[in-house]
mmCIF file of N, CA and C in Angstrom:
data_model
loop_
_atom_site.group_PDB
_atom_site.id
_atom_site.type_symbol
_atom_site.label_atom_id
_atom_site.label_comp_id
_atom_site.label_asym_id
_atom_site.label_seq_id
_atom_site.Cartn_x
_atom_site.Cartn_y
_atom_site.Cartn_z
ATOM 1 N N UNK A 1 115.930 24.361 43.744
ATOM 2 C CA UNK A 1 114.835 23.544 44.229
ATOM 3 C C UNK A 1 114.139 22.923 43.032
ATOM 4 N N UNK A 2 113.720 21.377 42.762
ATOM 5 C CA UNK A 2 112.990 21.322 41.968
ATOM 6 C C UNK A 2 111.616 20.808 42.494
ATOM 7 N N UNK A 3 110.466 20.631 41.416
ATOM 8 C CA UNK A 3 109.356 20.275 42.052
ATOM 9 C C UNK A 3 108.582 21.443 42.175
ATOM 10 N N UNK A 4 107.189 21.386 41.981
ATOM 11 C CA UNK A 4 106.513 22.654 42.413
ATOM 12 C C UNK A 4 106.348 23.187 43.758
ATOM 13 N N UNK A 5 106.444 24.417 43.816
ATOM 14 C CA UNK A 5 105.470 25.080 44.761
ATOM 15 C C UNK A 5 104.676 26.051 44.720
ATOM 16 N N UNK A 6 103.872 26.024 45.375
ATOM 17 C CA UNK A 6 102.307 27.108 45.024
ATOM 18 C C UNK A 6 102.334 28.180 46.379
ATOM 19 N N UNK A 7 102.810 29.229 46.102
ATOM 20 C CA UNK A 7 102.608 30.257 46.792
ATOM 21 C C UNK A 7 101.428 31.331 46.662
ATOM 22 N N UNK A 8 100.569 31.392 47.609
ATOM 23 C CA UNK A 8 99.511 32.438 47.482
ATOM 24 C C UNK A 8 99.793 33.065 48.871
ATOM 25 N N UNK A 9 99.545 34.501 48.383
ATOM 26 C CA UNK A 9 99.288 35.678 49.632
ATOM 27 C C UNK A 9 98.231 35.991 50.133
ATOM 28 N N UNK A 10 97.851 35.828 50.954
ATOM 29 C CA UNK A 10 96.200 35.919 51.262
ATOM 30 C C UNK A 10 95.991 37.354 52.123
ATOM 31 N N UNK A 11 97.269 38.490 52.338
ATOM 32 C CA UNK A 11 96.719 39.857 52.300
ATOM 33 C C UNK A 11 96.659 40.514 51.126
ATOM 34 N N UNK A 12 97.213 39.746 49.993
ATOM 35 C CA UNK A 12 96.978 40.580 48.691
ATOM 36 C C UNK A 12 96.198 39.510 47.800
ATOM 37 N N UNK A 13 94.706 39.878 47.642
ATOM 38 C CA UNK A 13 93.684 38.573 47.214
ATOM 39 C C UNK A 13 93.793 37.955 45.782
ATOM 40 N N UNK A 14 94.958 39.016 45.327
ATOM 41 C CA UNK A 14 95.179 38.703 43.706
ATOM 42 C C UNK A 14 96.186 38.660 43.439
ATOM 43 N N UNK A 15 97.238 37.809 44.116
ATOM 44 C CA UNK A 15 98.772 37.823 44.002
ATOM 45 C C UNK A 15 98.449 35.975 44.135
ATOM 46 N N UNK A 16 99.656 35.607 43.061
ATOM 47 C CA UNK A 16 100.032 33.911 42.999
ATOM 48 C C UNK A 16 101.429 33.593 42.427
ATOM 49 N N UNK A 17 102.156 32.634 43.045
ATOM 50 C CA UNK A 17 103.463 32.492 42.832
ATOM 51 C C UNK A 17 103.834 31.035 42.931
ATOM 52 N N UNK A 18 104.701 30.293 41.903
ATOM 53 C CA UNK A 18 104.586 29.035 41.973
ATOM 54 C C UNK A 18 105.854 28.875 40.997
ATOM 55 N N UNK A 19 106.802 27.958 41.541
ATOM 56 C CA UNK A 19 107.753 27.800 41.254
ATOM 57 C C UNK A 19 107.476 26.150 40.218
ATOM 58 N N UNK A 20 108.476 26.152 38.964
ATOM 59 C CA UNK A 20 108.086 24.962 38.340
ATOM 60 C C UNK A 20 109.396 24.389 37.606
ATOM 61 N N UNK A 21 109.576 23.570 37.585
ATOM 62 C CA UNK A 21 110.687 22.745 36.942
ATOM 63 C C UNK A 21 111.010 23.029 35.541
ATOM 64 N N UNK A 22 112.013 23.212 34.939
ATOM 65 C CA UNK A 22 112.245 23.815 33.692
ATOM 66 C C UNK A 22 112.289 22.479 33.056
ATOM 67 N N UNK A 23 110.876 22.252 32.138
ATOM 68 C CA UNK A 23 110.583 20.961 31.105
ATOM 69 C C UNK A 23 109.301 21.291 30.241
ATOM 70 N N UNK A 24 109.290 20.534 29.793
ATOM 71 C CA UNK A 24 107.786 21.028 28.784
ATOM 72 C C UNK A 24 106.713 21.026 29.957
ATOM 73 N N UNK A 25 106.973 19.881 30.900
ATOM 74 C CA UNK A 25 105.983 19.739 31.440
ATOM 75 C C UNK A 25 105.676 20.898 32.437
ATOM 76 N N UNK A 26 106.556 21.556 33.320
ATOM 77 C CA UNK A 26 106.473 22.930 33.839
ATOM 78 C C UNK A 26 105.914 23.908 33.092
ATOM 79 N N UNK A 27 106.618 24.216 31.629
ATOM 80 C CA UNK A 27 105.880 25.019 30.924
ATOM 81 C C UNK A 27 104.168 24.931 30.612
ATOM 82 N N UNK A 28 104.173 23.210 30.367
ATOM 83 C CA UNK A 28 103.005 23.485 30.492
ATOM 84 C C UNK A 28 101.394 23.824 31.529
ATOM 85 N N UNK A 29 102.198 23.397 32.249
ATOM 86 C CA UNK A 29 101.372 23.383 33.626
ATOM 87 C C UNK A 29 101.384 24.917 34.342
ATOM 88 N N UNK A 30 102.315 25.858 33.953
ATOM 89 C CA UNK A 30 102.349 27.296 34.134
ATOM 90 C C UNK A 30 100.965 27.741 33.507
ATOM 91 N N UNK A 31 100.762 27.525 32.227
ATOM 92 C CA UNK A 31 99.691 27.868 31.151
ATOM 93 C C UNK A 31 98.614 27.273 32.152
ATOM 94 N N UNK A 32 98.143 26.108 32.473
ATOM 95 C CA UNK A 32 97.266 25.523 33.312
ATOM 96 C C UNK A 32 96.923 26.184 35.023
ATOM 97 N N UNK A 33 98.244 26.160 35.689
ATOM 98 C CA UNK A 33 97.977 27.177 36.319
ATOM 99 C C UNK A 33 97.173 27.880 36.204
ATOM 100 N N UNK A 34 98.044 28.919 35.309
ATOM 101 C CA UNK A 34 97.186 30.136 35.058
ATOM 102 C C UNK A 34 95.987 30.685 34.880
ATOM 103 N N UNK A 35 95.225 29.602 33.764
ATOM 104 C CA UNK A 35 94.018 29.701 33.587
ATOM 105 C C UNK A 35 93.095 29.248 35.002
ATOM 106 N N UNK A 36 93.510 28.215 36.114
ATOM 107 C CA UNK A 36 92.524 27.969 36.539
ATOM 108 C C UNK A 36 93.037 28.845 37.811
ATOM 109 N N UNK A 37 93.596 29.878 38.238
ATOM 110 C CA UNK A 37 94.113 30.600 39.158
ATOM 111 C C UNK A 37 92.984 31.846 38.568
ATOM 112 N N UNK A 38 93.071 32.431 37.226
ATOM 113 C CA UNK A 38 92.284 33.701 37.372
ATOM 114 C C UNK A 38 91.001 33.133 36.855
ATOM 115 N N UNK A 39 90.236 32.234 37.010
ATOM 116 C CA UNK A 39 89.422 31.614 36.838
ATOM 117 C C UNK A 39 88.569 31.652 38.314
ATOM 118 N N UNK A 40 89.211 31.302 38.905
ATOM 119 C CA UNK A 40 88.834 31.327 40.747
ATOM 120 C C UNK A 40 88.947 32.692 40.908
ATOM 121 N N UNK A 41 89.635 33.378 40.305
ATOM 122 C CA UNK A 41 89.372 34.951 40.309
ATOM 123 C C UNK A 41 88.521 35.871 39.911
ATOM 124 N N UNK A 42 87.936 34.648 39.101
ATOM 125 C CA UNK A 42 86.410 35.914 38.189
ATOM 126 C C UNK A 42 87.148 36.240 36.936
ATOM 127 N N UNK A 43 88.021 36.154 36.203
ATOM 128 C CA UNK A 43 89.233 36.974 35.665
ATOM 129 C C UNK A 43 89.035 35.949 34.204
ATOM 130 N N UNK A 44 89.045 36.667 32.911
ATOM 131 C CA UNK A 44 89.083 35.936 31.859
ATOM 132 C C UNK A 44 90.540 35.359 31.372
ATOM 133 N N UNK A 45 91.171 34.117 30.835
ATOM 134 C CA UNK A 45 92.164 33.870 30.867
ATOM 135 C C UNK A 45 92.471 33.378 29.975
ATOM 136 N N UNK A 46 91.862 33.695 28.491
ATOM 137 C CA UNK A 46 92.074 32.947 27.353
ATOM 138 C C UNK A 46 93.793 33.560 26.610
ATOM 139 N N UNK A 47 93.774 35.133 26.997
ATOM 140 C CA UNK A 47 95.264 35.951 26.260
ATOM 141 C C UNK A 47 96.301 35.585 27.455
ATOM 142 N N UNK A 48 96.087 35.877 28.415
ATOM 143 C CA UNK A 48 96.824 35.254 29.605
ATOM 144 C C UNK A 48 97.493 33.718 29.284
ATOM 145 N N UNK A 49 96.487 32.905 29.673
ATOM 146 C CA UNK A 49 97.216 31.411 29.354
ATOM 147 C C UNK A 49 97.970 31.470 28.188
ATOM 148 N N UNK A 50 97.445 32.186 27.164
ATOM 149 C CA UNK A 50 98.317 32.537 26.083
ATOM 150 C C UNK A 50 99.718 32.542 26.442
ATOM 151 N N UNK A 51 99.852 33.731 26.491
ATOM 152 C CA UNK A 51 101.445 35.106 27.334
ATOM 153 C C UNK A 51 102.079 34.196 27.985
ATOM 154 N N UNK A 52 101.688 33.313 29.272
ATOM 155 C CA UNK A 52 102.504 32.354 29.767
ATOM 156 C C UNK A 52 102.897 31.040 29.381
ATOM 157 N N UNK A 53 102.341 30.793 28.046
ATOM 158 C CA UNK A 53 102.700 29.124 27.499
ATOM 159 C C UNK A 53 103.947 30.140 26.760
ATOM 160 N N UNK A 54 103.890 31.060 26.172
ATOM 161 C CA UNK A 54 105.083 31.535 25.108
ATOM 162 C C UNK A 54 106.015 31.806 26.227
ATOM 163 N N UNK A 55 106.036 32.536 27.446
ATOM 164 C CA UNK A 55 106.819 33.018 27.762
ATOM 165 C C UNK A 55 107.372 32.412 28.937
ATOM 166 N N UNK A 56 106.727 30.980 29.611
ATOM 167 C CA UNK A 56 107.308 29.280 29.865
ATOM 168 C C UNK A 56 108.019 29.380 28.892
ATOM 169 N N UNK A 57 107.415 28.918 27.799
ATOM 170 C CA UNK A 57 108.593 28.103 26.595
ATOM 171 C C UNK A 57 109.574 28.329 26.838
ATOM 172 N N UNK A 58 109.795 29.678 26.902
ATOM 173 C CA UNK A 58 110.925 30.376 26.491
ATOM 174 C C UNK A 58 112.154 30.416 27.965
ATOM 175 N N UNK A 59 111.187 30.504 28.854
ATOM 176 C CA UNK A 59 111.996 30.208 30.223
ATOM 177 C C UNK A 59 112.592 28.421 29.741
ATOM 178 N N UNK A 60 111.869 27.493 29.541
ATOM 179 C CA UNK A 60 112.662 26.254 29.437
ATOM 180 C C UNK A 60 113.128 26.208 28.005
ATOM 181 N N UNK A 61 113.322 26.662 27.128
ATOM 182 C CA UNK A 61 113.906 26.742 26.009
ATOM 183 C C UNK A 61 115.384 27.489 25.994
ATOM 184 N N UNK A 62 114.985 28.588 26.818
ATOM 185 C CA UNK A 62 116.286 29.966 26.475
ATOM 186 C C UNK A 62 116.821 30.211 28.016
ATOM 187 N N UNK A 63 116.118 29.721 28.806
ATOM 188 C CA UNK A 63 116.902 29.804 30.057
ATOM 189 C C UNK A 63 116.707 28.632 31.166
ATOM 190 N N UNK A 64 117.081 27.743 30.549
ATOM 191 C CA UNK A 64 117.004 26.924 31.382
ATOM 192 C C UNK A 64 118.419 26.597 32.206
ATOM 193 N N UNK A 65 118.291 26.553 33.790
ATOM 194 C CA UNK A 65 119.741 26.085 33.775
ATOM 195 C C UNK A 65 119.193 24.569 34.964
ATOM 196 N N UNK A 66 119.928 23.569 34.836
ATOM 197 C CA UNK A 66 119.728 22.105 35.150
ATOM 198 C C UNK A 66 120.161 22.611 36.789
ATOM 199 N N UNK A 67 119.100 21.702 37.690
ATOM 200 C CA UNK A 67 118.614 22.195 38.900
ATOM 201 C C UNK A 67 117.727 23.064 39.385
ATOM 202 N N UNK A 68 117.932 24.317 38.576
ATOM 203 C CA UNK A 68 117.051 25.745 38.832
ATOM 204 C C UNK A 68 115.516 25.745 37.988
ATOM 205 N N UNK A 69 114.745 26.287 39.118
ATOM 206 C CA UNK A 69 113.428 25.553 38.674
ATOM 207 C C UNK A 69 113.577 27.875 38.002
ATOM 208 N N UNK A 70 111.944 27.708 37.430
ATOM 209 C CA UNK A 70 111.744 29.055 37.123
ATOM 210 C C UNK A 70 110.389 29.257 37.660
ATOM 211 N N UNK A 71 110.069 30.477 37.765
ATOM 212 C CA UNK A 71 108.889 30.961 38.450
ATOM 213 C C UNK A 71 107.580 31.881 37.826
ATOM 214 N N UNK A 72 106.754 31.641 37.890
ATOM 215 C CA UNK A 72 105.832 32.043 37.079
ATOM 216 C C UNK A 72 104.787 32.945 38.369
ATOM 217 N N UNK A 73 104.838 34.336 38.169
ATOM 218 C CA UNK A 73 104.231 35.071 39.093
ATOM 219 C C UNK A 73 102.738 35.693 38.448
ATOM 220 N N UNK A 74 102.215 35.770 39.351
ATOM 221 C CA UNK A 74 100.607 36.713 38.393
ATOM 222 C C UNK A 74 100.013 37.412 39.804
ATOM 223 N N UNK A 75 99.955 39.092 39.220
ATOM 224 C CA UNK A 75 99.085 39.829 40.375
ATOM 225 C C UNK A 75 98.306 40.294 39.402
ATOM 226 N N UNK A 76 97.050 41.047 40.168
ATOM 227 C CA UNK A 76 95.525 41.400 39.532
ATOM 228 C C UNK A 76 96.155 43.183 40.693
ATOM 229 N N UNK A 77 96.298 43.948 39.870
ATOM 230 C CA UNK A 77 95.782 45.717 40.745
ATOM 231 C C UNK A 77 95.608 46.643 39.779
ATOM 232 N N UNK A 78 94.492 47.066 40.564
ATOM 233 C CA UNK A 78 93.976 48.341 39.874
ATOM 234 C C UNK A 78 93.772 47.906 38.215
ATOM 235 N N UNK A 79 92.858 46.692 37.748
ATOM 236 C CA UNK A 79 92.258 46.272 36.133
ATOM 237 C C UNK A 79 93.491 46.046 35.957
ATOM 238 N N UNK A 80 94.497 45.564 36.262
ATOM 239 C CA UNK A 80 95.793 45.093 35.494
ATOM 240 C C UNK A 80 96.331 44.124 35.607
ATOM 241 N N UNK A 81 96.451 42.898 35.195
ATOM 242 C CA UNK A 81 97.203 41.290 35.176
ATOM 243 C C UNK A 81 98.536 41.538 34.805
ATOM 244 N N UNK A 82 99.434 41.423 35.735
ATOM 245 C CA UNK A 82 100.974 41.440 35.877
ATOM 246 C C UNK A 82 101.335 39.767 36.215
ATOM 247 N N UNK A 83 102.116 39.419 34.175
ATOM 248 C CA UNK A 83 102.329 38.416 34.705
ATOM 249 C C UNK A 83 104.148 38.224 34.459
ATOM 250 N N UNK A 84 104.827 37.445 35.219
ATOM 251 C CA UNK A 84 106.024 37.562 35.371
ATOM 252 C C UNK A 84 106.396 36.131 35.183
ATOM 253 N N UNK A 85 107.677 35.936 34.392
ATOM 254 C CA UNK A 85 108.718 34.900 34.419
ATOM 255 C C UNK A 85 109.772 34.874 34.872
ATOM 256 N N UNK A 86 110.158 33.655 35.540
ATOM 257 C CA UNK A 86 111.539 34.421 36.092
ATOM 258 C C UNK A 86 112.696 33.187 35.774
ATOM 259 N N UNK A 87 113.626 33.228 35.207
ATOM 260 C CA UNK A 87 114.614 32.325 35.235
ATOM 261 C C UNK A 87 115.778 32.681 35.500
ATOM 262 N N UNK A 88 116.723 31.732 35.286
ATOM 263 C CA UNK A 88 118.463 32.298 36.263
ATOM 264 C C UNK A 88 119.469 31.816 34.834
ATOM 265 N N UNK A 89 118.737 32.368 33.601
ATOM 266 C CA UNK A 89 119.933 32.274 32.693
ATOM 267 C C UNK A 89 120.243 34.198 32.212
ATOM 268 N N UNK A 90 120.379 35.003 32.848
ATOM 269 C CA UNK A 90 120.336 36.476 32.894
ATOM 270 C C UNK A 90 121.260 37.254 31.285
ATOM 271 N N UNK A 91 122.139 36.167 31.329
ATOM 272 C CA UNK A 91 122.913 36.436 30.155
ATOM 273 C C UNK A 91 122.649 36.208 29.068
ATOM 274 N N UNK A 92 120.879 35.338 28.763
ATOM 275 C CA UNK A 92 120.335 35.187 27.405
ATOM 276 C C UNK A 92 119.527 35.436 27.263
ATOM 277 N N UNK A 93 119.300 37.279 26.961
ATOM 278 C CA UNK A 93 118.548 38.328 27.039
ATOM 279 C C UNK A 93 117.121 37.900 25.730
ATOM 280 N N UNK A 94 116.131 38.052 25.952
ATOM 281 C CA UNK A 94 115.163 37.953 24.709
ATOM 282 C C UNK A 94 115.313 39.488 23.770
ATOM 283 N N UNK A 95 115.211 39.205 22.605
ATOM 284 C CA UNK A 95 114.895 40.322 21.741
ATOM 285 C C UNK A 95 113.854 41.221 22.146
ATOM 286 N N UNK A 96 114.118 42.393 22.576
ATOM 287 C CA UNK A 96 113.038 43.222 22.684
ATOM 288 C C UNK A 96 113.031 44.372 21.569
ATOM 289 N N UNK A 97 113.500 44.599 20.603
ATOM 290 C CA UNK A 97 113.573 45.585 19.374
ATOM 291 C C UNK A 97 112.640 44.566 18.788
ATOM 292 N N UNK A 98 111.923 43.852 18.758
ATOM 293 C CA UNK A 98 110.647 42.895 17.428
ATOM 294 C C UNK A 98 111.476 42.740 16.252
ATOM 295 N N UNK A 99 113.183 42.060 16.726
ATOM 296 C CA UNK A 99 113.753 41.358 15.927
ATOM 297 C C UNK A 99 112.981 40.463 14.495
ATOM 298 N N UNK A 100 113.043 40.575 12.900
ATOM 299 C CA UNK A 100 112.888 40.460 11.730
ATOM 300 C C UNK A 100 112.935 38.331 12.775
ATOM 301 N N UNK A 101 112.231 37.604 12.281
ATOM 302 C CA UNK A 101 112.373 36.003 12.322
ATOM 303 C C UNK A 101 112.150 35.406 10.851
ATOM 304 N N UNK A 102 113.250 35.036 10.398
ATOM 305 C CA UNK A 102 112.947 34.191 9.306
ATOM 306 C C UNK A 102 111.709 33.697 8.277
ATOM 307 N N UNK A 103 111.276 34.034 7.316
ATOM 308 C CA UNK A 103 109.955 33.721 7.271
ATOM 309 C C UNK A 103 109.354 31.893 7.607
ATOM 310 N N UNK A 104 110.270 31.183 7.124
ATOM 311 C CA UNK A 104 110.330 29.901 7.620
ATOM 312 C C UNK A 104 110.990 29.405 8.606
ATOM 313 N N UNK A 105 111.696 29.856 9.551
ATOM 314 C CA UNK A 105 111.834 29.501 10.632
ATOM 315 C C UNK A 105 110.960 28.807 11.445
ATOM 316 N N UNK A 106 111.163 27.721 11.874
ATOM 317 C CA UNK A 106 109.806 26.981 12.809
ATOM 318 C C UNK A 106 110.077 27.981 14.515
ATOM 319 N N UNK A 107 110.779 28.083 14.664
ATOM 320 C CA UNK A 107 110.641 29.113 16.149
ATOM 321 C C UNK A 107 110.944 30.707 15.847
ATOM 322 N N UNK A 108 110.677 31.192 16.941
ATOM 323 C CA UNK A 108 111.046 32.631 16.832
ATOM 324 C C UNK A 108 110.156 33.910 16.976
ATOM 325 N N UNK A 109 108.662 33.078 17.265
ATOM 326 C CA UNK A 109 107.903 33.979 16.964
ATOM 327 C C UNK A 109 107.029 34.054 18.537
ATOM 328 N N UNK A 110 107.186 33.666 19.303
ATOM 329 C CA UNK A 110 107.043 33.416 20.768
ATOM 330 C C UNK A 110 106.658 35.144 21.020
ATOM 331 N N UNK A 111 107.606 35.591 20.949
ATOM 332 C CA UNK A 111 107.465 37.428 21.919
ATOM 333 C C UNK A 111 106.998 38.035 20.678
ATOM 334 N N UNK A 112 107.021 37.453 19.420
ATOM 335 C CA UNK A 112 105.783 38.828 18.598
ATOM 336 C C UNK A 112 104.155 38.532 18.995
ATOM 337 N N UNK A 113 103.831 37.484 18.819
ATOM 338 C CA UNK A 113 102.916 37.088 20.226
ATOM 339 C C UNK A 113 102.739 37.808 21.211
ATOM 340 N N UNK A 114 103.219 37.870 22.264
ATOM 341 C CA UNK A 114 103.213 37.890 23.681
ATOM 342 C C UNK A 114 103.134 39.610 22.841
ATOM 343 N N UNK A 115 104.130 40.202 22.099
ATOM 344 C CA UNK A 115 103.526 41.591 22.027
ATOM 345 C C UNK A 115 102.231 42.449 21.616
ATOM 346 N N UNK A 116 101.524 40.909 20.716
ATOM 347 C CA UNK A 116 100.091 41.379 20.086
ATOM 348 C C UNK A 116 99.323 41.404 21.729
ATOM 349 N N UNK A 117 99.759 40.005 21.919
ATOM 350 C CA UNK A 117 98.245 39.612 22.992
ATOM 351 C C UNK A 117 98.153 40.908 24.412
ATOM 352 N N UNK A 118 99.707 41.670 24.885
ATOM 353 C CA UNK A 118 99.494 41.880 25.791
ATOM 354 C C UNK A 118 99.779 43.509 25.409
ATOM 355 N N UNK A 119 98.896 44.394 26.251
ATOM 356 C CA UNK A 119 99.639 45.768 26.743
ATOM 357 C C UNK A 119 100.753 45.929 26.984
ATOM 358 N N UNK A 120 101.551 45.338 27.729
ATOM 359 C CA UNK A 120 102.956 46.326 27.691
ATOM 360 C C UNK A 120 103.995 45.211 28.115
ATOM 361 N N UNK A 121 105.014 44.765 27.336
ATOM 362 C CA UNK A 121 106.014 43.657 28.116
ATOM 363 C C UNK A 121 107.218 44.193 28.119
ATOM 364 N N UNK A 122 108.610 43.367 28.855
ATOM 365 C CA UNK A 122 109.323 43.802 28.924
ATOM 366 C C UNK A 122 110.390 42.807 29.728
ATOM 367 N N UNK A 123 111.780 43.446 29.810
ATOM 368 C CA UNK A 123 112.735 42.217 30.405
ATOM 369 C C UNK A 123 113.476 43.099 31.574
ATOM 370 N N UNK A 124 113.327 42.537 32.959
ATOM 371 C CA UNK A 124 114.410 43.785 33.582
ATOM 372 C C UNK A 124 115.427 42.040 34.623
ATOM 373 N N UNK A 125 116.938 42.602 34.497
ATOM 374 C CA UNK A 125 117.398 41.188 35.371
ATOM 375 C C UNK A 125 117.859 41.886 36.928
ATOM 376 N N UNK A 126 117.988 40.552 37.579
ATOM 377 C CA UNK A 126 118.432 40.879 38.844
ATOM 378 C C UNK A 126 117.477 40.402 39.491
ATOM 379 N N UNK A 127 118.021 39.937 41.287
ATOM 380 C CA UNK A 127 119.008 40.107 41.419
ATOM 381 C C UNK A 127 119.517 38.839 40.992
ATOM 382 N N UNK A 128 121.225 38.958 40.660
ATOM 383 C CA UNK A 128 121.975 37.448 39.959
ATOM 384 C C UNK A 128 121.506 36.670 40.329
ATOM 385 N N UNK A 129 121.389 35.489 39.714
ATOM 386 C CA UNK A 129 121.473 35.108 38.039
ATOM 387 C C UNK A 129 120.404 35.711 37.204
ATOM 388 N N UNK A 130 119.246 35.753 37.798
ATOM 389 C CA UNK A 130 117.885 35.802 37.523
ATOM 390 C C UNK A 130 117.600 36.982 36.478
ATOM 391 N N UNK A 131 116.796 36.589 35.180
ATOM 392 C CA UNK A 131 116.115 37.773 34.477
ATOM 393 C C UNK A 131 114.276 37.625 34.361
ATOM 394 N N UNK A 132 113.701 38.258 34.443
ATOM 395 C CA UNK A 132 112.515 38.411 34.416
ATOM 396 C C UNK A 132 111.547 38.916 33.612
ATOM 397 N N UNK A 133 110.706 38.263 32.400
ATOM 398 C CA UNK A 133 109.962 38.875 31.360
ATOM 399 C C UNK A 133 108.769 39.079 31.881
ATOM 400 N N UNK A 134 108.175 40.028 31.594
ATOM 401 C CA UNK A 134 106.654 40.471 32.105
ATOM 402 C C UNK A 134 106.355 41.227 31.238
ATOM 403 N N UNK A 135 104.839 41.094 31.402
ATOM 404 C CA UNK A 135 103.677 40.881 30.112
ATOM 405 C C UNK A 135 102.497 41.634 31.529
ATOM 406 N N UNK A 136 101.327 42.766 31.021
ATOM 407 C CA UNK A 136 100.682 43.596 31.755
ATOM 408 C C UNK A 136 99.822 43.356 30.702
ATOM 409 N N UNK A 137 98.460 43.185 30.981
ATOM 410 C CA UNK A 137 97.006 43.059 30.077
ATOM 411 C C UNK A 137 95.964 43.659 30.952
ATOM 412 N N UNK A 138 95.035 44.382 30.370
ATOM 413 C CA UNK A 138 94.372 45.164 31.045
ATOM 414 C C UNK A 138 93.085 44.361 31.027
ATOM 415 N N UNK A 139 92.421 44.003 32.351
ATOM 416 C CA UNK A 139 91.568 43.153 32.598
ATOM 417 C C UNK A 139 90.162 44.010 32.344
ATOM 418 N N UNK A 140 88.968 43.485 31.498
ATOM 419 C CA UNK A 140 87.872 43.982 30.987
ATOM 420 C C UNK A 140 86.782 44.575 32.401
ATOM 421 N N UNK A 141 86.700 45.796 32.286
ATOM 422 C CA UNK A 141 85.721 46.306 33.730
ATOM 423 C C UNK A 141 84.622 45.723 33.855
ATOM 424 N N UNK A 142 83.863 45.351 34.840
ATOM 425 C CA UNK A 142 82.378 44.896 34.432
ATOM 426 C C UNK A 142 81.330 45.936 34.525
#
């Protein structure tokens, strides 16, 4: 499918799902999303919008496949922002050992990022094609 779509659950008040075209411009509009989704939530979104512009990129950079849009998920439970990527290139796994990047390398540094900004990330795939990076940040109590 290409083209967006905006999925919200309205028995779970902090669940959002929105499918986006693999281009800069998807990537960027994930980040945009984002911020103005936990924004309407009460929810601070400065490390967040963060986590999802790196980890867009990386969906249209490292998994992009032509036709297949990717999906950018975010739930709020129990103080915790679960945010999820999802693309259908399964076989081009991200480094999760905090692989050494070149000191001059202009890319590469996307998921040492995403590992400062967030509590706990990670890659699990399935079902085919699809792999999924997610990033958990613990939202400030009031």
């Amino acid at each position: 499918m290409n083209g967006e779509t905006i999925t919200e659950n309205p028995a779970a008040a902090h669940e959002f799902t929105v499918l986006l075209s693999p281009t800069r411009r998807g990537a960027r509009l994930a980040r945009l999303l984002t911020v103005a989704q936990l924004g309407s939530w009460g929810f601070p979104d400065e490390r967040a919008g963060q986590v999802v512009a790196e980890l867009a990129a990386n969906a249209v950079l490292h998994g992009r496949v032509p036709g297949r849009d990717f999906r950018l998920g975010l739930t709020v439970r129990d103080g915790t922002l679960r945010i999820e990527v999802t693309d259908t290139r399964a076989e081009r796994m991200p480094a999760t050992n905090g692989g050494a990047t070149a000191p001059l390398a202009e890319t590469g540094r996307g998921l040492l990022l995403v590992a400062v900004l967030a509590d706990r990330w990670g890659v699990r795939t399935g079902p085919t094609p699809r792999k999924t990076v997610w990033a958990e940040l613990a939202l400030p109590t009031s």
